[in-house]
Amino acid sequence: MCIYEDQIGKFDWRQTYVGRIKFSQFDTVSTAKKLIVATEENVLAALHLKTGQIVWRHVFESASSGNIQLLHVSDKVVTVTGSNPYLVRGWDSSTGVLIWEWSLTLQDNDHAEFSEWWVQHGLLVHMLPIFNSHIEVTMYNLMSGQNRGATSKLPAPWVNEGCVLTPPYYTCVSGNMGEQRLLTVDVTSNAVQIINKPLFDYISLDVFDGNMRPLDANSALPGFIIDEKKVLLIKNNDFEQLNIDIVGASVSATIIEGPSEQILLQAWDDKTMGFSLIAHSVSTGKEVPEIKCSDRDHRIPDPELAAVMCTKTAREQHACRILINGADDAIHFVQQAGRVLWTREESLANVVAVEFVDLPVSETDAAIESEFDQKEAAKMYSSIWAAFTRRLQSQFQQLQTLLHGLQHADRAVASSNTNDLVRDYFNLHKVIVLVTEVGKIIGMDNLSGEVLWRRYEPSLSTASLAVFTRRTARHPPLDAYLTIVGTHEETGNGLIISLNPISGELVGERSLQLDGRLLQCAMLHRADEEKLHGLVVLYEDETIQVFPVSSAPLVEDMYMYVAEPETAYVRGYALRYDGKEARAQAIWSLRLGGAGPGSPGHRIVHAAARARLERTHSPGRALADRSVLYKYNNPNLVLFLTEGPDPVHKEVVRAVAVDVASGAVAAAGSHRRARAAPHHQAVHADHCLAYLYRSEKHRRFEIASMELYEGKERWLPAGAAFSSFASERAPAVERQAYIVPAAVTAAAVTVTERSLTDRHVLLALSTGAVVEVPWAFLDPRRPLAPTAEQREEGLLPYAPELPLPADAVLNYNRTLHRVRALHTHPAGIESTSLVLATGLDLFYTRVAPSKTFDLLKDDFDYHLISIVLVALVVASYGTKHFASRKMLKMAWK
Amino acid sequence: MKHLQAFVLSLLLQFAACIDYDGWMNIKIQHSINCGGEKYCARGTISLQSLRAGTPIIEQMQFNEQHINELNELAAVNGFYTIRSLVTTADTKESEFLSSVKAKTFLDNGLSDVINAWVLPNGAVIAVSFQVNNSSQTRLPRNVGSVNKITSNFYLRQVEPAAVPDTASYIQKLEREREAREKGELKDNRSFLAKYWMYIVPIAIFVMLSGATNPETPAQPAR
């Protein structure tokens, strides 16, 4: 399970992320310049300026107590986190070490969420606007939290929700339509001075829709954009209108303190020109020629200036470093001329779906395969001669590629990796397609973790999502085909995105918005002539649609289930093609929360089905007395976990295993005084089920396991296919529960090509470890006092606590924060299963549950064995030679 | 049939142990064949006086020729015979459950089905499912025109409390082992050979080796 020190990073990689940037500032004080960022994921981190890598990182609580309210970088990094009570902390900017901390609780909890914070002259300013009434301002000593004076209240009945803060000024538009006035106040000054001007001195429009936003990226001058047209600055107790036009509505603008003058910087994404940047001098209004860019090939959706720093080079040129935050959560660090220094794909901190995709075979392999493809062979080579010439040709081709490879062996290493995207011998090399919460679809090389392609779909809402590999790359010359089914952000209707997972290009249906809301979607079992599996979607009005339409006749023996999480109502449909179109018929329904309105509040937390690639290797389990305990192998079984209140036992978790084709319940159990785990934590493989829950009685995590058996006799003759509609017998259920001595955040089970290998359960812990637990430890048949027979069978004696040894940690010392899901996929060799952990970080590795029995050891000494082999050959010929000479001599005697 | 009865009995015994609530239950069974325009019409009722006792009273109609013909039509297209159950219990209003069996298997099995009703510990029903057993036993050929009786086996099944980590008996086991250790060595009931083979084998080998080499040494010098 564990690896040697020199194997670190050999088959695994970890990528660390921080999430979508909320605040960012340059740290210009310390010697090694850094970017300090605070994010929506409640992470405070320092990024290296040259590479963009994380120098240090603090991951706060993911609940609201970890929300970052303020980031201020001076000689120290200051953060305000939480939501009443707040924690004010100072961090050393070079090491990230906590220096001081004090807490603050506001009396007025109702309005606390409108709090504004900033740092001014070494004091922490807290401002609380009470709408239509007044503003409360309190200042604290930054280091100690001592209150400088009592809270001052500024009477301001003109304060409303649309006000903007440009520290220390607080600006509002107030008054009736048509005679609105622009009011602003410096909330920190001792003498209250309100600037009050008619709004229409600044904008010529008759109608003002209240659109006002402050300048981005810690603007050097307090100012705001009004009506997306004009920039107003607050200077010398008056508003000053800049005579520079704002380029468009979605422009991000800021004023920076340049080396000689103040510069207004604007960034936007132009439809035709791509990412654009422009700068003007604030005082003269002239364009700054060096800071300008429009890059047609570089697109950043809704760019936002996050942090800007400008210096002057020796030749009196501006040298700027600009951090840009896109709507797709990617951050780009660009130079003044638009050259991108580095990019961080922060959307990967929120992965919602993962699919492993096989790579296509190389061209020469494809040629060989097509040669031996029987159908094609029968078509093409009617005579022996044709086959012979074909054979010679392909062998010549192979020779050519070999020679070519030898010639360019040195160059091939440096060549682009798109050529290398071919299947390797063990099929360990795959493309991982990740769908992220913002709607960004990313293709990643699983061996290096490098992003191969990315595609941003702003209209894709990822709340419920399904990914299907509808055609693998196994069918050259046809390309692989992957479909993502989600909902449209605005209409809530279904949205289908089909793409080639190797290149990221849209194919087939491309991006297709459906006409209705979806209930369920599935892939057809049978492929059409182009080896493409049809996609079936079920609309809310119980009609179905098949993509492509030509696949509709293939809808046969299809079953779907629809589970409503909030009501725990599950129903099943049978799909059938009636000669004209495919139809859905509701055939069963269940109420997992209990019938009627009498038991409300029960909801489905998770539905765990078998992995699509899972196979069943053996129909039974051999017992010590040489008899077989036959498994209940129902491929349609789904485990539903529900959670809800109970009048007697406070809260209960129920696990119900349902055959989703016929709607029959196979097994059920309820846990009293328990709550379901927050994430999806149930695994289901073969006849084994396991799920995690939190025991409220003992305040600990427990894992319950179930195994379903037919018994010592088979229900069906060997080799007969299981049918959900022809089995009325309920399986025997073995159950057991174990204590997990840790908090578990995600669970998965290993999958291998043919399921010959042992099955291990992977548990991601809140400590940042991913632990591998053999199923033998979770086996519900573990006896308390094993008999000799049970010992012979290999059952471990029962122990209530699940051992989590340190050497079972897959990610050794690489801590993974907030692992939300574990994904497994089989490799081409039987022993190995590929694992990807997603969460704030990404971690990829491979596991061999039964050791790598089909692979040579990693440090296998090829040289020694070839030397030994050569030496043996030489020795045998040498001795033969000497032996013949001896014989000759003997004969002469 | 006998083992089925035994099965029912064992199930009943289980309930008595783990149901925290008792009450009556009434299931109206409706099906979708020969309804004359309506979507569903009555097939029969199942009523239970007590969930704890679990003895059902099943009353079902007999199928006539029209029913059989419609079933045959469904079977011809491999269709489903859908049954709707309306469950009323002491404190829940009527709630609806759907279930289906393949019309063909239902006919092949001589109109016999198995009804499973799953009940929560608080008396609420989560599922009423109809299934047809796949017994290949050939029934008597059905002569058209005669009355066709539906045979249903009803099982009331309980959502049992799931297993919990069994710490108490594990601790007891540890205690017992500790006590046994304190009392003296665990009684070893292996045979003499099994216990001391590691001493016997080397001695035997030594004896064999010395016995084998000694007589041959004088025989060697001939060559």
PDB file of C-alpha atoms in Angstrom, chain A residues 557 559 569 574 576 585-599 646-649 654-656 661-672 691 693 700 702-704 716 724-731 735-739 783-786 797-800, chain B residues 3-4 7 18 20 32 40 74 77-83 87 91-102 105 113-114 116 118 120-122 124-135 155 157-171 173 176-177:
ATOM      1  CA  ASP A 557     -35.646  -3.110 -22.094  1.00  0.00           C
ATOM      2  CA  TYR A 559     -35.564   1.275 -17.255  1.00  0.00           C
ATOM      3  CA  TYR A 569     -40.479   9.787  -3.581  1.00  0.00           C
ATOM      4  CA  ALA A 574     -40.020   1.391 -18.496  1.00  0.00           C
ATOM      5  CA  ARG A 576     -39.904   1.041 -25.075  1.00  0.00           C
ATOM      6  CA  GLN A 585     -44.431   4.178 -18.906  1.00  0.00           C
ATOM      7  CA  ALA A 586     -44.470   4.655 -15.143  1.00  0.00           C
ATOM      8  CA  ILE A 587     -44.325   1.181 -13.669  1.00  0.00           C
ATOM      9  CA  TRP A 588     -43.524   1.528 -10.006  1.00  0.00           C
ATOM     10  CA  SER A 589     -43.351   4.041  -7.220  1.00  0.00           C
ATOM     11  CA  LEU A 590     -42.018   4.052  -3.668  1.00  0.00           C
ATOM     12  CA  ARG A 591     -42.179   6.489  -0.773  1.00  0.00           C
ATOM     13  CA  LEU A 592     -38.918   5.988   1.063  1.00  0.00           C
ATOM     14  CA  GLY A 593     -39.856   8.525   3.697  1.00  0.00           C
ATOM     15  CA  GLY A 594     -42.979   6.610   4.570  1.00  0.00           C
ATOM     16  CA  ALA A 595     -46.427   6.978   3.132  1.00  0.00           C
ATOM     17  CA  GLY A 596     -48.610  10.008   3.360  1.00  0.00           C
ATOM     18  CA  PRO A 597     -48.030  13.447   4.737  1.00  0.00           C
ATOM     19  CA  GLY A 598     -47.571  12.010   8.211  1.00  0.00           C
ATOM     20  CA  SER A 599     -43.775  11.719   7.991  1.00  0.00           C
ATOM     21  CA  ASP A 646     -38.311  10.600  13.880  1.00  0.00           C
ATOM     22  CA  PRO A 647     -40.722  11.116  16.753  1.00  0.00           C
ATOM     23  CA  VAL A 648     -39.127   8.419  18.897  1.00  0.00           C
ATOM     24  CA  HIS A 649     -35.462   8.360  17.925  1.00  0.00           C
ATOM     25  CA  ARG A 654     -32.430   4.639   6.504  1.00  0.00           C
ATOM     26  CA  ALA A 655     -30.710   2.563   3.887  1.00  0.00           C
ATOM     27  CA  VAL A 656     -32.981   0.930   1.348  1.00  0.00           C
ATOM     28  CA  ALA A 661     -36.014  -1.977 -12.759  1.00  0.00           C
ATOM     29  CA  SER A 662     -38.901  -3.633 -10.942  1.00  0.00           C
ATOM     30  CA  GLY A 663     -39.161  -1.392  -7.898  1.00  0.00           C
ATOM     31  CA  ALA A 664     -38.779  -4.260  -5.453  1.00  0.00           C
ATOM     32  CA  VAL A 665     -37.041  -3.599  -2.172  1.00  0.00           C
ATOM     33  CA  ALA A 666     -34.190  -6.036  -1.608  1.00  0.00           C
ATOM     34  CA  ALA A 667     -33.027  -4.962   1.817  1.00  0.00           C
ATOM     35  CA  ALA A 668     -33.638  -2.149   4.260  1.00  0.00           C
ATOM     36  CA  GLY A 669     -32.350  -0.990   7.583  1.00  0.00           C
ATOM     37  CA  SER A 670     -32.686   2.045   9.763  1.00  0.00           C
ATOM     38  CA  HIS A 671     -30.186   3.660  12.069  1.00  0.00           C
ATOM     39  CA  ARG A 672     -31.623   5.385  15.094  1.00  0.00           C
ATOM     40  CA  TYR A 691     -22.330   3.660   3.706  1.00  0.00           C
ATOM     41  CA  TYR A 693     -23.359   7.970   8.798  1.00  0.00           C
ATOM     42  CA  ARG A 700     -18.777   9.484  15.911  1.00  0.00           C
ATOM     43  CA  GLU A 702     -19.710   4.754  11.657  1.00  0.00           C
ATOM     44  CA  ILE A 703     -19.631   2.697   8.512  1.00  0.00           C
ATOM     45  CA  ALA A 704     -22.302   0.106   7.910  1.00  0.00           C
ATOM     46  CA  LEU A 716     -30.823 -19.448 -11.550  1.00  0.00           C
ATOM     47  CA  SER A 724     -35.496  -8.269 -12.164  1.00  0.00           C
ATOM     48  CA  PHE A 725     -38.952  -9.249 -13.364  1.00  0.00           C
ATOM     49  CA  ALA A 726     -38.561 -12.938 -12.775  1.00  0.00           C
ATOM     50  CA  SER A 727     -37.320 -13.109  -9.231  1.00  0.00           C
ATOM     51  CA  GLU A 728     -39.643 -12.770  -6.321  1.00  0.00           C
ATOM     52  CA  ARG A 729     -37.210 -13.982  -3.686  1.00  0.00           C
ATOM     53  CA  ALA A 730     -35.532 -11.624  -1.339  1.00  0.00           C
ATOM     54  CA  PRO A 731     -31.812 -12.073  -0.750  1.00  0.00           C
ATOM     55  CA  ARG A 735     -25.011  -6.644   8.065  1.00  0.00           C
ATOM     56  CA  GLN A 736     -22.374  -5.181  10.265  1.00  0.00           C
ATOM     57  CA  ALA A 737     -21.279  -1.771  11.424  1.00  0.00           C
ATOM     58  CA  TYR A 738     -17.871  -0.474  12.368  1.00  0.00           C
ATOM     59  CA  ILE A 739     -16.616   2.624  14.096  1.00  0.00           C
ATOM     60  CA  PRO A 783     -17.238 -13.362  13.355  1.00  0.00           C
ATOM     61  CA  LEU A 784     -16.592 -12.338  16.936  1.00  0.00           C
ATOM     62  CA  ALA A 785     -14.920 -15.621  17.771  1.00  0.00           C
ATOM     63  CA  PRO A 786     -13.944 -17.324  14.541  1.00  0.00           C
ATOM     64  CA  PRO A 797     -12.100 -11.789  13.785  1.00  0.00           C
ATOM     65  CA  TYR A 798     -14.513  -8.966  14.502  1.00  0.00           C
ATOM     66  CA  ALA A 799     -13.219  -5.745  15.978  1.00  0.00           C
ATOM     67  CA  PRO A 800     -15.637  -2.854  16.322  1.00  0.00           C
TER      68      PRO A 800
ATOM     69  CA  HIS B   3     -41.342 -23.730   3.530  1.00  0.00           C
ATOM     70  CA  LEU B   4     -43.148 -20.570   2.516  1.00  0.00           C
ATOM     71  CA  PHE B   7     -40.850 -18.306   6.173  1.00  0.00           C
ATOM     72  CA  CYS B  18     -38.995  -4.988  16.498  1.00  0.00           C
ATOM     73  CA  ASP B  20     -42.599  -0.109  18.064  1.00  0.00           C
ATOM     74  CA  SER B  32     -55.387  -1.579 -15.267  1.00  0.00           C
ATOM     75  CA  TYR B  40     -57.639   1.638 -12.798  1.00  0.00           C
ATOM     76  CA  LEU B  74     -50.171  -7.224 -23.146  1.00  0.00           C
ATOM     77  CA  VAL B  77     -46.059  -6.990 -26.851  1.00  0.00           C
ATOM     78  CA  ASN B  78     -44.089  -7.977 -23.752  1.00  0.00           C
ATOM     79  CA  GLY B  79     -45.987  -5.331 -21.820  1.00  0.00           C
ATOM     80  CA  PHE B  80     -46.539  -4.674 -18.160  1.00  0.00           C
ATOM     81  CA  TYR B  81     -49.524  -5.502 -16.038  1.00  0.00           C
ATOM     82  CA  THR B  82     -49.613  -2.499 -13.714  1.00  0.00           C
ATOM     83  CA  ILE B  83     -51.100  -2.610 -10.267  1.00  0.00           C
ATOM     84  CA  VAL B  87     -52.674   1.990   1.406  1.00  0.00           C
ATOM     85  CA  ASP B  91     -52.761   7.389  11.079  1.00  0.00           C
ATOM     86  CA  THR B  92     -51.932   8.008   7.444  1.00  0.00           C
ATOM     87  CA  LYS B  93     -54.308   8.917   4.716  1.00  0.00           C
ATOM     88  CA  GLU B  94     -54.589   6.932   1.538  1.00  0.00           C
ATOM     89  CA  SER B  95     -51.279   6.821  -0.286  1.00  0.00           C
ATOM     90  CA  GLU B  96     -50.605   5.408  -3.679  1.00  0.00           C
ATOM     91  CA  PHE B  97     -47.977   2.889  -4.782  1.00  0.00           C
ATOM     92  CA  LEU B  98     -47.418   1.584  -8.248  1.00  0.00           C
ATOM     93  CA  SER B  99     -45.954  -1.754  -9.174  1.00  0.00           C
ATOM     94  CA  SER B 100     -45.797  -3.822 -12.315  1.00  0.00           C
ATOM     95  CA  VAL B 101     -45.129  -7.338 -13.428  1.00  0.00           C
ATOM     96  CA  LYS B 102     -44.559  -8.640 -16.903  1.00  0.00           C
ATOM     97  CA  THR B 105     -44.682 -14.177 -16.688  1.00  0.00           C
ATOM     98  CA  ASP B 113     -47.915 -13.303  -7.524  1.00  0.00           C
ATOM     99  CA  VAL B 114     -46.029 -12.309  -4.428  1.00  0.00           C
ATOM    100  CA  ASN B 116     -44.295  -7.476  -0.362  1.00  0.00           C
ATOM    101  CA  TRP B 118     -42.400  -2.843   3.588  1.00  0.00           C
ATOM    102  CA  LEU B 120     -41.219   1.297   8.840  1.00  0.00           C
ATOM    103  CA  PRO B 121     -40.932   0.895  12.611  1.00  0.00           C
ATOM    104  CA  ASN B 122     -43.401   3.779  12.986  1.00  0.00           C
ATOM    105  CA  ALA B 124     -45.685   3.898   7.746  1.00  0.00           C
ATOM    106  CA  VAL B 125     -45.478   1.983   4.495  1.00  0.00           C
ATOM    107  CA  ILE B 126     -42.617   2.669   2.082  1.00  0.00           C
ATOM    108  CA  ALA B 127     -43.314   0.134  -0.637  1.00  0.00           C
ATOM    109  CA  VAL B 128     -45.910  -2.305  -1.900  1.00  0.00           C
ATOM    110  CA  SER B 129     -44.361  -4.333  -4.661  1.00  0.00           C
ATOM    111  CA  PHE B 130     -45.774  -7.134  -6.743  1.00  0.00           C
ATOM    112  CA  GLN B 131     -43.467  -9.779  -8.119  1.00  0.00           C
ATOM    113  CA  VAL B 132     -43.905 -12.934 -10.063  1.00  0.00           C
ATOM    114  CA  ASN B 133     -41.818 -15.946  -9.309  1.00  0.00           C
ATOM    115  CA  ASN B 134     -39.892 -17.526 -12.073  1.00  0.00           C
ATOM    116  CA  SER B 135     -40.810 -21.086 -11.238  1.00  0.00           C
ATOM    117  CA  TYR B 155     -45.616 -10.721   3.108  1.00  0.00           C
ATOM    118  CA  ARG B 157     -41.763  -6.906   5.787  1.00  0.00           C
ATOM    119  CA  GLN B 158     -40.230  -4.740   8.387  1.00  0.00           C
ATOM    120  CA  VAL B 159     -37.447  -2.184   7.992  1.00  0.00           C
ATOM    121  CA  GLU B 160     -35.301  -3.520  10.755  1.00  0.00           C
ATOM    122  CA  PRO B 161     -32.949  -1.532  12.913  1.00  0.00           C
ATOM    123  CA  ALA B 162     -29.573  -1.816  11.254  1.00  0.00           C
ATOM    124  CA  ALA B 163     -26.516  -3.262  12.891  1.00  0.00           C
ATOM    125  CA  VAL B 164     -24.513  -1.099  15.261  1.00  0.00           C
ATOM    126  CA  PRO B 165     -20.845  -1.520  16.158  1.00  0.00           C
ATOM    127  CA  ASP B 166     -20.821  -4.295  18.687  1.00  0.00           C
ATOM    128  CA  THR B 167     -18.417  -2.947  21.265  1.00  0.00           C
ATOM    129  CA  ALA B 168     -19.932  -4.657  24.286  1.00  0.00           C
ATOM    130  CA  SER B 169     -19.426  -8.232  23.179  1.00  0.00           C
ATOM    131  CA  TYR B 170     -15.984  -7.389  21.829  1.00  0.00           C
ATOM    132  CA  ILE B 171     -14.959  -6.043  25.217  1.00  0.00           C
ATOM    133  CA  LYS B 173     -14.406 -11.305  24.540  1.00  0.00           C
ATOM    134  CA  ARG B 176     -12.569 -13.466  28.745  1.00  0.00           C
ATOM    135  CA  GLU B 177      -9.272 -13.811  26.993  1.00  0.00           C
TER     136      GLU B 177
END
